[in-house]
PDB file of C-alpha atoms in Angstrom:
ATOM      1  CA  MET Q1445      16.102   9.401  -5.104  1.00 72.00           C
ATOM      2  CA  SER Q1446      13.938   6.851  -6.926  1.00 95.00           C
ATOM      3  CA  ILE Q1447      11.159   4.540  -5.769  1.00 98.00           C
ATOM      4  CA  VAL Q1448      10.337   1.228  -7.442  1.00 98.00           C
ATOM      5  CA  VAL Q1449       6.882  -0.163  -6.712  1.00 98.00           C
ATOM      6  CA  ILE Q1450       6.097  -3.782  -7.555  1.00 98.00           C
ATOM      7  CA  GLY Q1451       2.489  -4.865  -7.257  1.00 97.00           C
ATOM      8  CA  SER Q1452      -1.029  -5.020  -8.564  1.00 97.00           C
ATOM      9  CA  SER Q1453      -3.071  -2.856 -10.890  1.00 96.00           C
ATOM     10  CA  ASN Q1454      -6.867  -3.150 -10.695  1.00 94.00           C
ATOM     11  CA  THR Q1455      -9.978  -1.334 -11.731  1.00 93.00           C
ATOM     12  CA  ASP Q1456     -12.120  -0.638  -8.672  1.00 87.00           C
ATOM     13  CA  MET Q1457     -15.878  -1.108  -9.117  1.00 90.00           C
ATOM     14  CA  ILE Q1458     -17.480   0.693  -6.184  1.00 88.00           C
ATOM     15  CA  VAL Q1459     -20.996   0.595  -4.724  1.00 92.00           C
ATOM     16  CA  ARG Q1460     -21.967   3.094  -2.005  1.00 88.00           C
ATOM     17  CA  VAL Q1461     -24.329   1.514   0.525  1.00 91.00           C
ATOM     18  CA  PRO Q1462     -25.859   2.536   3.885  1.00 90.00           C
ATOM     19  CA  ARG Q1463     -23.984  -0.376   5.457  1.00 89.00           C
ATOM     20  CA  ILE Q1464     -22.063  -3.460   4.321  1.00 89.00           C
ATOM     21  CA  PRO Q1465     -24.596  -6.173   3.326  1.00 89.00           C
ATOM     22  CA  ARG Q1466     -24.729  -9.290   5.488  1.00 90.00           C
ATOM     23  CA  PRO Q1467     -24.181 -12.727   3.888  1.00 91.00           C
ATOM     24  CA  GLY Q1468     -27.219 -13.605   1.794  1.00 93.00           C
ATOM     25  CA  GLU Q1469     -28.585 -10.055   1.879  1.00 93.00           C
ATOM     26  CA  THR Q1470     -29.414  -7.996  -1.223  1.00 91.00           C
ATOM     27  CA  MET Q1471     -29.297  -4.238  -0.754  1.00 87.00           C
ATOM     28  CA  LEU Q1472     -30.847  -1.789  -3.220  1.00 86.00           C
ATOM     29  CA  GLY Q1473     -30.153   1.880  -3.772  1.00 73.00           C
ATOM     30  CA  GLY Q1474     -26.376   1.964  -3.902  1.00 78.00           C
ATOM     31  CA  ARG Q1475     -24.543   4.427  -6.175  1.00 86.00           C
ATOM     32  CA  PHE Q1476     -22.011   2.878  -8.579  1.00 92.00           C
ATOM     33  CA  SER Q1477     -18.696   4.253  -9.802  1.00 89.00           C
ATOM     34  CA  THR Q1478     -15.346   3.015 -11.108  1.00 89.00           C
ATOM     35  CA  ALA Q1479     -11.827   4.182 -10.295  1.00 86.00           C
ATOM     36  CA  ALA Q1480      -8.256   3.117 -10.930  1.00 89.00           C
ATOM     37  CA  GLY Q1481      -6.994   0.880  -8.134  1.00 90.00           C
ATOM     38  CA  GLY Q1482      -4.817  -2.065  -7.143  1.00 92.00           C
ATOM     39  CA  LYS Q1483      -2.452  -1.769  -4.199  1.00 95.00           C
ATOM     40  CA  GLY Q1484       0.679  -1.506  -6.319  1.00 97.00           C
ATOM     41  CA  ALA Q1485      -0.725   1.143  -8.645  1.00 97.00           C
ATOM     42  CA  ASN Q1486      -2.368   2.993  -5.751  1.00 96.00           C
ATOM     43  CA  GLN Q1487       0.901   3.206  -3.859  1.00 98.00           C
ATOM     44  CA  ALA Q1488       2.796   4.269  -6.969  1.00 98.00           C
ATOM     45  CA  VAL Q1489       0.332   7.116  -7.573  1.00 98.00           C
ATOM     46  CA  ALA Q1490       0.437   8.163  -3.911  1.00 98.00           C
ATOM     47  CA  ALA Q1491       4.235   8.206  -3.947  1.00 98.00           C
ATOM     48  CA  ALA Q1492       4.341  10.242  -7.156  1.00 98.00           C
ATOM     49  CA  ARG Q1493       1.853  12.837  -5.900  1.00 98.00           C
ATOM     50  CA  ALA Q1494       3.775  13.076  -2.638  1.00 97.00           C
ATOM     51  CA  GLY Q1495       6.892  14.080  -4.549  1.00 97.00           C
ATOM     52  CA  GLY Q1496       8.556  10.767  -5.408  1.00 97.00           C
ATOM     53  CA  ARG Q1497      10.213   9.735  -8.672  1.00 97.00           C
ATOM     54  CA  VAL Q1498       8.408   6.451  -9.242  1.00 98.00           C
ATOM     55  CA  SER Q1499       8.456   3.437 -11.540  1.00 98.00           C
ATOM     56  CA  LEU Q1500       5.966   0.540 -11.430  1.00 98.00           C
ATOM     57  CA  ILE Q1501       6.443  -3.143 -12.217  1.00 98.00           C
ATOM     58  CA  ALA Q1502       3.110  -4.929 -12.753  1.00 98.00           C
ATOM     59  CA  ARG Q1503       0.943  -6.936 -15.167  1.00 97.00           C
ATOM     60  CA  VAL Q1504      -2.286  -5.832 -16.834  1.00 98.00           C
ATOM     61  CA  GLY Q1505      -4.547  -7.549 -19.357  1.00 97.00           C
ATOM     62  CA  ARG Q1506      -4.857  -6.667 -23.011  1.00 97.00           C
ATOM     63  CA  ASP Q1507      -8.222  -5.035 -22.448  1.00 96.00           C
ATOM     64  CA  ALA Q1508      -9.856  -1.663 -21.895  1.00 96.00           C
ATOM     65  CA  PHE Q1509      -9.169  -1.760 -18.155  1.00 96.00           C
ATOM     66  CA  GLY Q1510      -5.467  -2.336 -18.816  1.00 96.00           C
ATOM     67  CA  GLU Q1511      -5.291   0.490 -21.346  1.00 96.00           C
ATOM     68  CA  GLN Q1512      -7.029   2.864 -18.940  1.00 95.00           C
ATOM     69  CA  ALA Q1513      -4.669   1.893 -16.125  1.00 95.00           C
ATOM     70  CA  MET Q1514      -1.574   2.519 -18.260  1.00 96.00           C
ATOM     71  CA  ALA Q1515      -2.864   5.891 -19.439  1.00 96.00           C
ATOM     72  CA  GLY Q1516      -3.646   6.956 -15.873  1.00 95.00           C
ATOM     73  CA  LEU Q1517      -0.199   5.955 -14.586  1.00 97.00           C
ATOM     74  CA  GLU Q1518       1.519   7.853 -17.392  1.00 97.00           C
ATOM     75  CA  ARG Q1519      -0.525  10.964 -16.600  1.00 96.00           C
ATOM     76  CA  GLU Q1520       0.842  10.789 -13.048  1.00 97.00           C
ATOM     77  CA  GLY Q1521       4.406  10.811 -14.359  1.00 97.00           C
ATOM     78  CA  ILE Q1522       5.070   7.196 -13.336  1.00 98.00           C
ATOM     79  CA  ALA Q1523       7.539   5.191 -15.444  1.00 97.00           C
ATOM     80  CA  VAL Q1524       5.664   2.168 -16.827  1.00 96.00           C
ATOM     81  CA  GLU Q1525       8.332   0.345 -18.811  1.00 95.00           C
ATOM     82  CA  GLY Q1526       8.043  -2.467 -16.269  1.00 96.00           C
ATOM     83  CA  VAL Q1527       4.269  -2.865 -16.680  1.00 97.00           C
ATOM     84  CA  LEU Q1528       3.705  -5.948 -18.843  1.00 97.00           C
ATOM     85  CA  SER Q1529       0.688  -6.708 -21.025  1.00 95.00           C
ATOM     86  CA  ASP Q1530      -0.633 -10.224 -20.367  1.00 96.00           C
ATOM     87  CA  PRO Q1531      -2.090 -12.048 -23.403  1.00 95.00           C
ATOM     88  CA  HIS Q1532      -3.866 -14.731 -21.369  1.00 95.00           C
ATOM     89  CA  GLU Q1533      -5.538 -13.096 -18.349  1.00 97.00           C
ATOM     90  CA  PRO Q1534      -7.749 -10.007 -17.972  1.00 97.00           C
ATOM     91  CA  SER Q1535      -6.772  -7.004 -15.908  1.00 98.00           C
ATOM     92  CA  GLY Q1536      -7.528  -7.288 -12.214  1.00 97.00           C
ATOM     93  CA  VAL Q1537     -10.742  -5.883 -10.761  1.00 94.00           C
ATOM     94  CA  ALA Q1538     -11.844  -5.127  -7.200  1.00 87.00           C
ATOM     95  CA  LEU Q1539     -15.484  -5.106  -6.099  1.00 90.00           C
ATOM     96  CA  ILE Q1540     -15.894  -2.628  -3.238  1.00 86.00           C
ATOM     97  CA  PHE Q1541     -18.776  -1.815  -0.894  1.00 89.00           C
ATOM     98  CA  VAL Q1542     -18.365   1.538   0.881  1.00 84.00           C
ATOM     99  CA  GLU Q1543     -20.785   2.344   3.705  1.00 86.00           C
ATOM    100  CA  GLU Q1544     -21.849   5.776   4.898  1.00 80.00           C
ATOM    101  CA  SER Q1545     -19.268   5.803   7.716  1.00 79.00           C
ATOM    102  CA  GLY Q1546     -16.480   5.402   5.153  1.00 74.00           C
ATOM    103  CA  GLU Q1547     -15.649   1.791   6.072  1.00 80.00           C
ATOM    104  CA  ASN Q1548     -15.382  -0.683   3.217  1.00 80.00           C
ATOM    105  CA  SER Q1549     -15.462  -4.347   2.227  1.00 86.00           C
ATOM    106  CA  ILE Q1550     -13.441  -5.516  -0.795  1.00 83.00           C
ATOM    107  CA  ALA Q1551     -13.216  -8.630  -2.985  1.00 87.00           C
ATOM    108  CA  VAL Q1552     -10.499  -8.849  -5.654  1.00 84.00           C
ATOM    109  CA  ALA Q1553     -10.330 -10.874  -8.905  1.00 94.00           C
ATOM    110  CA  SER Q1554      -6.567 -10.887  -9.487  1.00 95.00           C
ATOM    111  CA  GLY Q1555      -6.472 -11.676 -13.203  1.00 97.00           C
ATOM    112  CA  ALA Q1556      -3.107 -10.703 -14.704  1.00 98.00           C
ATOM    113  CA  ASN Q1557      -1.752  -9.709 -11.287  1.00 97.00           C
ATOM    114  CA  ALA Q1558      -1.535 -13.393 -10.333  1.00 97.00           C
ATOM    115  CA  ARG Q1559       0.847 -14.008 -13.246  1.00 97.00           C
ATOM    116  CA  LEU Q1560       3.520 -11.492 -12.205  1.00 98.00           C
ATOM    117  CA  SER Q1561       6.490 -13.843 -11.838  1.00 97.00           C
ATOM    118  CA  PRO Q1562      10.123 -13.617 -10.724  1.00 97.00           C
ATOM    119  CA  LEU Q1563      11.085 -13.859 -14.417  1.00 96.00           C
ATOM    120  CA  ASP Q1564       9.229 -10.591 -14.995  1.00 96.00           C
ATOM    121  CA  LEU Q1565      11.769  -8.847 -12.761  1.00 96.00           C
ATOM    122  CA  GLU Q1566      14.760  -9.640 -14.954  1.00 92.00           C
ATOM    123  CA  GLY Q1567      14.419  -6.604 -17.196  1.00 91.00           C
ATOM    124  CA  SER Q1568      13.981  -4.334 -14.172  1.00 94.00           C
ATOM    125  CA  GLU Q1569      16.647  -5.777 -11.869  1.00 96.00           C
ATOM    126  CA  GLU Q1570      19.122  -2.973 -12.551  1.00 96.00           C
ATOM    127  CA  GLY Q1571      16.462  -0.392 -11.680  1.00 96.00           C
ATOM    128  CA  ILE Q1572      15.614  -2.178  -8.441  1.00 98.00           C
ATOM    129  CA  ARG Q1573      19.269  -2.259  -7.408  1.00 97.00           C
ATOM    130  CA  ALA Q1574      19.679   1.446  -8.189  1.00 97.00           C
ATOM    131  CA  ALA Q1575      16.542   2.547  -6.312  1.00 97.00           C
ATOM    132  CA  SER Q1576      16.405   4.255  -2.936  1.00 97.00           C
ATOM    133  CA  ILE Q1577      13.182   2.474  -1.925  1.00 98.00           C
ATOM    134  CA  LEU Q1578      11.492  -0.745  -3.041  1.00 98.00           C
ATOM    135  CA  LEU Q1579       7.799  -0.786  -2.102  1.00 98.00           C
ATOM    136  CA  LEU Q1580       5.930  -4.113  -2.096  1.00 98.00           C
ATOM    137  CA  GLN Q1581       2.487  -5.505  -1.194  1.00 98.00           C
ATOM    138  CA  LEU Q1582       0.845  -8.949  -1.317  1.00 97.00           C
ATOM    139  CA  GLU Q1583      -1.671  -8.811  -4.200  1.00 95.00           C
ATOM    140  CA  THR Q1584       0.886 -10.507  -6.483  1.00 97.00           C
ATOM    141  CA  PRO Q1585       2.527 -13.944  -6.050  1.00 97.00           C
ATOM    142  CA  LEU Q1586       4.559 -14.295  -2.876  1.00 97.00           C
ATOM    143  CA  GLU Q1587       7.503 -15.830  -4.742  1.00 98.00           C
ATOM    144  CA  THR Q1588       7.771 -12.653  -6.812  1.00 98.00           C
ATOM    145  CA  VAL Q1589       7.595 -10.453  -3.727  1.00 98.00           C
ATOM    146  CA  GLU Q1590      10.380 -12.469  -2.089  1.00 98.00           C
ATOM    147  CA  ALA Q1591      12.541 -12.440  -5.239  1.00 98.00           C
ATOM    148  CA  ALA Q1592      12.231  -8.648  -5.504  1.00 98.00           C
ATOM    149  CA  ALA Q1593      12.973  -8.148  -1.804  1.00 98.00           C
ATOM    150  CA  ARG Q1594      16.077 -10.339  -2.085  1.00 98.00           C
ATOM    151  CA  ILE Q1595      17.416  -8.326  -5.041  1.00 98.00           C
ATOM    152  CA  ALA Q1596      16.880  -5.065  -3.163  1.00 98.00           C
ATOM    153  CA  ASP Q1597      18.336  -6.386   0.085  1.00 97.00           C
ATOM    154  CA  GLU Q1598      21.497  -7.528  -1.697  1.00 97.00           C
ATOM    155  CA  ALA Q1599      21.893  -3.981  -3.065  1.00 98.00           C
ATOM    156  CA  GLN Q1600      21.178  -2.412   0.362  1.00 97.00           C
ATOM    157  CA  VAL Q1601      17.992  -0.796  -0.936  1.00 98.00           C
ATOM    158  CA  THR Q1602      15.362   0.029   1.711  1.00 98.00           C
ATOM    159  CA  VAL Q1603      12.529  -2.517   1.380  1.00 98.00           C
ATOM    160  CA  ILE Q1604       9.048  -1.482   2.539  1.00 98.00           C
ATOM    161  CA  LEU Q1605       6.531  -4.336   2.621  1.00 98.00           C
ATOM    162  CA  ASN Q1606       2.856  -3.591   3.159  1.00 98.00           C
ATOM    163  CA  PRO Q1607       1.572  -7.059   4.207  1.00 98.00           C
ATOM    164  CA  ALA Q1608      -1.860  -6.678   2.652  1.00 95.00           C
ATOM    165  CA  PRO Q1609      -3.846  -8.740   2.193  1.00 91.00           C
ATOM    166  CA  ALA Q1610      -2.308 -10.514   5.187  1.00 91.00           C
ATOM    167  CA  ARG Q1611      -0.948 -14.024   4.716  1.00 92.00           C
ATOM    168  CA  PRO Q1612       1.747 -16.123   6.382  1.00 93.00           C
ATOM    169  CA  LEU Q1613       5.216 -14.754   5.627  1.00 96.00           C
ATOM    170  CA  SER Q1614       8.427 -16.754   5.679  1.00 95.00           C
ATOM    171  CA  ARG Q1615      11.204 -15.830   8.048  1.00 95.00           C
ATOM    172  CA  GLN Q1616      13.475 -15.454   5.021  1.00 96.00           C
ATOM    173  CA  LEU Q1617      11.222 -12.817   3.436  1.00 97.00           C
ATOM    174  CA  LEU Q1618      10.930 -10.951   6.727  1.00 97.00           C
ATOM    175  CA  ARG Q1619      14.730 -10.762   6.979  1.00 97.00           C
ATOM    176  CA  TYR Q1620      14.795  -8.853   3.686  1.00 98.00           C
ATOM    177  CA  VAL Q1621      12.266  -6.288   4.933  1.00 98.00           C
ATOM    178  CA  SER Q1622      13.511  -2.945   6.243  1.00 98.00           C
ATOM    179  CA  ILE Q1623      10.047  -1.630   7.184  1.00 98.00           C
ATOM    180  CA  LEU Q1624       6.907  -3.761   7.564  1.00 98.00           C
ATOM    181  CA  THR Q1625       3.667  -1.732   7.525  1.00 98.00           C
ATOM    182  CA  PRO Q1626       0.620  -3.713   8.721  1.00 98.00           C
ATOM    183  CA  ASN Q1627      -2.606  -2.101   9.826  1.00 97.00           C
ATOM    184  CA  ARG Q1628      -4.047  -3.232  13.150  1.00 95.00           C
ATOM    185  CA  ILE Q1629      -5.945  -6.180  11.612  1.00 95.00           C
ATOM    186  CA  GLU Q1630      -2.956  -7.368   9.603  1.00 97.00           C
ATOM    187  CA  ALA Q1631      -0.705  -7.040  12.661  1.00 97.00           C
ATOM    188  CA  GLU Q1632      -3.093  -9.245  14.623  1.00 97.00           C
ATOM    189  CA  GLN Q1633      -3.283 -11.796  11.802  1.00 96.00           C
ATOM    190  CA  LEU Q1634       0.505 -11.953  11.580  1.00 96.00           C
ATOM    191  CA  THR Q1635       1.135 -12.195  15.343  1.00 96.00           C
ATOM    192  CA  GLY Q1636      -2.045 -13.341  17.093  1.00 96.00           C
ATOM    193  CA  ILE Q1637      -1.877 -10.211  19.270  1.00 97.00           C
ATOM    194  CA  ALA Q1638      -5.057  -8.096  19.354  1.00 97.00           C
ATOM    195  CA  VAL Q1639      -4.117  -4.522  18.435  1.00 96.00           C
ATOM    196  CA  THR Q1640      -6.358  -1.882  19.997  1.00 94.00           C
ATOM    197  CA  ASP Q1641      -3.993   0.980  20.861  1.00 94.00           C
ATOM    198  CA  SER Q1642      -0.377   2.126  20.621  1.00 94.00           C
ATOM    199  CA  ASP Q1643       0.815  -0.176  23.417  1.00 95.00           C
ATOM    200  CA  SER Q1644      -0.650  -3.337  21.870  1.00 97.00           C
ATOM    201  CA  ALA Q1645       0.617  -2.148  18.471  1.00 96.00           C
ATOM    202  CA  GLU Q1646       4.119  -1.958  19.935  1.00 96.00           C
ATOM    203  CA  GLU Q1647       3.730  -5.454  21.404  1.00 97.00           C
ATOM    204  CA  ALA Q1648       2.773  -6.860  17.998  1.00 97.00           C
ATOM    205  CA  ALA Q1649       5.566  -4.915  16.316  1.00 97.00           C
ATOM    206  CA  ARG Q1650       8.187  -6.266  18.711  1.00 97.00           C
ATOM    207  CA  HIS Q1651       6.959  -9.784  18.002  1.00 97.00           C
ATOM    208  CA  LEU Q1652       7.645  -9.123  14.311  1.00 97.00           C
ATOM    209  CA  LEU Q1653      11.048  -7.626  15.066  1.00 97.00           C
ATOM    210  CA  GLY Q1654      11.854 -10.921  16.723  1.00 96.00           C
ATOM    211  CA  ARG Q1655      11.169 -12.656  13.418  1.00 96.00           C
ATOM    212  CA  GLY Q1656      13.824 -10.640  11.612  1.00 96.00           C
ATOM    213  CA  VAL Q1657      12.111  -7.470  10.342  1.00 98.00           C
ATOM    214  CA  GLY Q1658      14.203  -4.302  10.479  1.00 97.00           C
ATOM    215  CA  SER Q1659      11.390  -2.109  11.823  1.00 98.00           C
ATOM    216  CA  VAL Q1660       7.575  -2.122  11.946  1.00 98.00           C
ATOM    217  CA  VAL Q1661       5.005   0.614  11.382  1.00 98.00           C
ATOM    218  CA  VAL Q1662       1.517  -0.304  12.622  1.00 98.00           C
ATOM    219  CA  THR Q1663      -1.180   1.991  11.263  1.00 96.00           C
ATOM    220  CA  LEU Q1664      -4.126   2.623  13.582  1.00 93.00           C
ATOM    221  CA  GLY Q1665      -6.576   4.530  11.372  1.00 89.00           C
ATOM    222  CA  SER Q1666      -7.959   7.583  13.136  1.00 87.00           C
ATOM    223  CA  GLN Q1667      -5.619   6.882  16.093  1.00 92.00           C
ATOM    224  CA  GLY Q1668      -2.509   7.501  13.981  1.00 92.00           C
ATOM    225  CA  ALA Q1669       0.455   5.131  13.718  1.00 95.00           C
ATOM    226  CA  VAL Q1670       3.336   3.604  15.676  1.00 96.00           C
ATOM    227  CA  TRP Q1671       6.849   3.002  14.312  1.00 97.00           C
ATOM    228  CA  VAL Q1672       8.869   0.471  16.331  1.00 97.00           C
ATOM    229  CA  SER Q1673      12.518  -0.492  15.885  1.00 95.00           C
ATOM    230  CA  GLN Q1674      15.283  -1.861  18.087  1.00 92.00           C
ATOM    231  CA  GLN Q1675      16.129   1.762  18.942  1.00 91.00           C
ATOM    232  CA  GLY Q1676      12.677   2.570  20.355  1.00 91.00           C
ATOM    233  CA  ARG Q1677       9.327   3.772  19.080  1.00 93.00           C
ATOM    234  CA  GLU Q1678       7.762   6.826  17.441  1.00 93.00           C
ATOM    235  CA  ILE Q1679       4.046   7.589  17.804  1.00 92.00           C
ATOM    236  CA  VAL Q1680       1.982   9.989  15.732  1.00 92.00           C
ATOM    237  CA  GLY Q1681      -1.633  10.778  16.549  1.00 88.00           C
ATOM    238  CA  GLY Q1682      -4.591  11.043  14.202  1.00 82.00           C
ATOM    239  CA  HIS Q1683      -5.946  14.168  12.511  1.00 88.00           C
ATOM    240  CA  ALA Q1684      -9.472  15.470  13.037  1.00 76.00           C
ATOM    241  CA  VAL Q1685     -10.961  15.053   9.557  1.00 84.00           C
ATOM    242  CA  GLU Q1686     -14.389  14.129   8.214  1.00 80.00           C
ATOM    243  CA  ALA Q1687     -13.964  10.613   6.843  1.00 78.00           C
ATOM    244  CA  ILE Q1688     -16.167   9.682   3.890  1.00 81.00           C
ATOM    245  CA  ASP Q1689     -14.236   6.790   2.292  1.00 76.00           C
ATOM    246  CA  ALA Q1690     -11.357   4.764   3.743  1.00 79.00           C
ATOM    247  CA  THR Q1691     -10.656   2.969   0.442  1.00 78.00           C
ATOM    248  CA  GLY Q1692      -6.958   3.264  -0.368  1.00 87.00           C
ATOM    249  CA  ALA Q1693      -5.966   5.052   2.856  1.00 93.00           C
ATOM    250  CA  GLY Q1694      -3.374   2.394   3.671  1.00 94.00           C
ATOM    251  CA  ASP Q1695      -1.970   2.624   0.164  1.00 97.00           C
ATOM    252  CA  VAL Q1696      -1.697   6.403   0.447  1.00 97.00           C
ATOM    253  CA  PHE Q1697       0.132   5.947   3.764  1.00 97.00           C
ATOM    254  CA  ASN Q1698       2.634   3.536   2.236  1.00 98.00           C
ATOM    255  CA  GLY Q1699       3.255   5.496  -0.947  1.00 98.00           C
ATOM    256  CA  SER Q1700       3.679   8.727   1.002  1.00 98.00           C
ATOM    257  CA  LEU Q1701       5.991   7.026   3.511  1.00 98.00           C
ATOM    258  CA  ALA Q1702       8.193   5.846   0.641  1.00 98.00           C
ATOM    259  CA  ALA Q1703       8.212   9.323  -0.895  1.00 98.00           C
ATOM    260  CA  ALA Q1704       9.093  10.962   2.419  1.00 98.00           C
ATOM    261  CA  LEU Q1705      11.962   8.563   3.108  1.00 97.00           C
ATOM    262  CA  ALA Q1706      13.296   9.054  -0.429  1.00 96.00           C
ATOM    263  CA  GLN Q1707      13.338  12.874  -0.104  1.00 93.00           C
ATOM    264  CA  PRO Q1708      14.929  12.096   2.459  1.00 90.00           C
ATOM    265  CA  ARG Q1709      13.209  12.810   5.783  1.00 93.00           C
ATOM    266  CA  THR Q1710      13.913  11.373   9.209  1.00 94.00           C
ATOM    267  CA  ALA Q1711      11.781   8.499  10.443  1.00 94.00           C
ATOM    268  CA  PRO Q1712       9.613  10.739  12.702  1.00 95.00           C
ATOM    269  CA  GLU Q1713       9.156  13.254   9.867  1.00 96.00           C
ATOM    270  CA  ALA Q1714       8.286  10.520   7.372  1.00 97.00           C
ATOM    271  CA  LEU Q1715       5.807   8.954   9.795  1.00 97.00           C
ATOM    272  CA  ALA Q1716       4.046  12.279  10.350  1.00 96.00           C
ATOM    273  CA  PHE Q1717       4.020  12.993   6.600  1.00 97.00           C
ATOM    274  CA  ALA Q1718       2.504   9.598   5.714  1.00 97.00           C
ATOM    275  CA  ASN Q1719      -0.037   9.835   8.523  1.00 96.00           C
ATOM    276  CA  ALA Q1720      -1.182  13.263   7.318  1.00 96.00           C
ATOM    277  CA  ALA Q1721      -1.465  11.981   3.744  1.00 96.00           C
ATOM    278  CA  ALA Q1722      -3.659   9.073   4.857  1.00 95.00           C
ATOM    279  CA  ALA Q1723      -5.861  11.437   6.881  1.00 94.00           C
ATOM    280  CA  LEU Q1724      -6.420  13.602   3.804  1.00 94.00           C
ATOM    281  CA  SER Q1725      -7.198  10.566   1.658  1.00 94.00           C
ATOM    282  CA  VAL Q1726     -10.226   9.514   3.721  1.00 91.00           C
ATOM    283  CA  THR Q1727     -11.857  12.900   3.047  1.00 91.00           C
ATOM    284  CA  ARG Q1728     -12.154  12.026  -0.666  1.00 89.00           C
ATOM    285  CA  ARG Q1729     -13.737   9.107  -2.509  1.00 83.00           C
ATOM    286  CA  GLY Q1730     -11.842   6.371  -4.319  1.00 78.00           C
ATOM    287  CA  ALA Q1731      -8.351   4.929  -4.015  1.00 80.00           C
ATOM    288  CA  GLN Q1732      -6.093   6.698  -6.506  1.00 90.00           C
ATOM    289  CA  PRO Q1733      -8.372   9.761  -6.770  1.00 87.00           C
ATOM    290  CA  SER Q1734      -7.997  10.331  -3.017  1.00 91.00           C
ATOM    291  CA  ALA Q1735      -4.179  10.479  -2.955  1.00 94.00           C
ATOM    292  CA  PRO Q1736      -3.152  14.032  -1.968  1.00 95.00           C
ATOM    293  CA  THR Q1737      -0.344  16.157  -3.378  1.00 96.00           C
ATOM    294  CA  ARG Q1738       2.812  16.967  -1.457  1.00 97.00           C
ATOM    295  CA  ASP Q1739       1.651  20.579  -1.050  1.00 97.00           C
ATOM    296  CA  ALA Q1740      -1.668  19.480   0.472  1.00 96.00           C
ATOM    297  CA  ILE Q1741       0.119  17.183   2.914  1.00 96.00           C
ATOM    298  CA  GLU Q1742       2.509  19.945   3.937  1.00 96.00           C
ATOM    299  CA  ARG Q1743      -0.405  22.322   4.534  1.00 95.00           C
ATOM    300  CA  LEU Q1744      -2.112  19.856   6.879  1.00 93.00           C
ATOM    301  CA  LEU Q1745       1.130  19.339   8.794  1.00 93.00           C
ATOM    302  CA  GLU Q1746       1.606  23.100   9.147  1.00 90.00           C
ATOM    303  CA  ALA Q1747      -1.988  23.536  10.327  1.00 87.00           C
ATOM    304  CA  ALA Q1748      -1.525  20.802  12.927  1.00 79.00           C
ATOM    305  CA  ASP Q1749       1.588  22.398  14.454  1.00 73.00           C
TER     306      ASP Q1749
END
């Protein structure tokens, strides 16, 4: 059961700070590190570690960052035939502040990611149609996301769209989406409904169902997640873990959700699996480095029973 991920590949440049600097403020004393990132690549790595058979479609620059990204993906066992080398733009980078509580603030320079076009899908269209899951995000052009979702929808492939970073989405794109996975902020940005708990998450989700989405999973951080469909809702609570870095937690959730559904697991099982994976990820630093293995996720689930 294969998973195709289409999305971004970045190099994360991370500064640890006591708190996120205010506008105009310079803060000294932060510790610097780099890590492989980008929502597409992050989710591909998370899905692979969670047991999925994964291929990635993306663009990187012809530079050291691009070479490092490709080498890292190959080490994870991810098929990279669909990762194109861009001769005109550098690889994407993300500048990340992480405060002591684990919360973060991120700015992204898209670089080659912004040039991933619908034409780039032509060589991978057969693979998309043959996949079990297509996993998408919004760090690449929206027209490419919609083209990929249409191809998958026509082939009755499950389409998971993580609407991050949030932006207005057409009704046509939403009709192609089997599972939309906003966090609480993205759900509010998409619906105008403030999401503070499972009930308000369900309200926002039902608003999105009314716009044509098949089902909606709203992630609530330490409070867990809510999966809402026309058949009802599933709720999973948070895990008691010591959070040190939330960077990439949403990507781990999405990649692990795709892997669980491809195994296949039921919706409640997949929700619990993805939620446990995200909980583990916040106990480690970095985006891709924090993605847990399938065995580690299973152990947390067994301990929580």
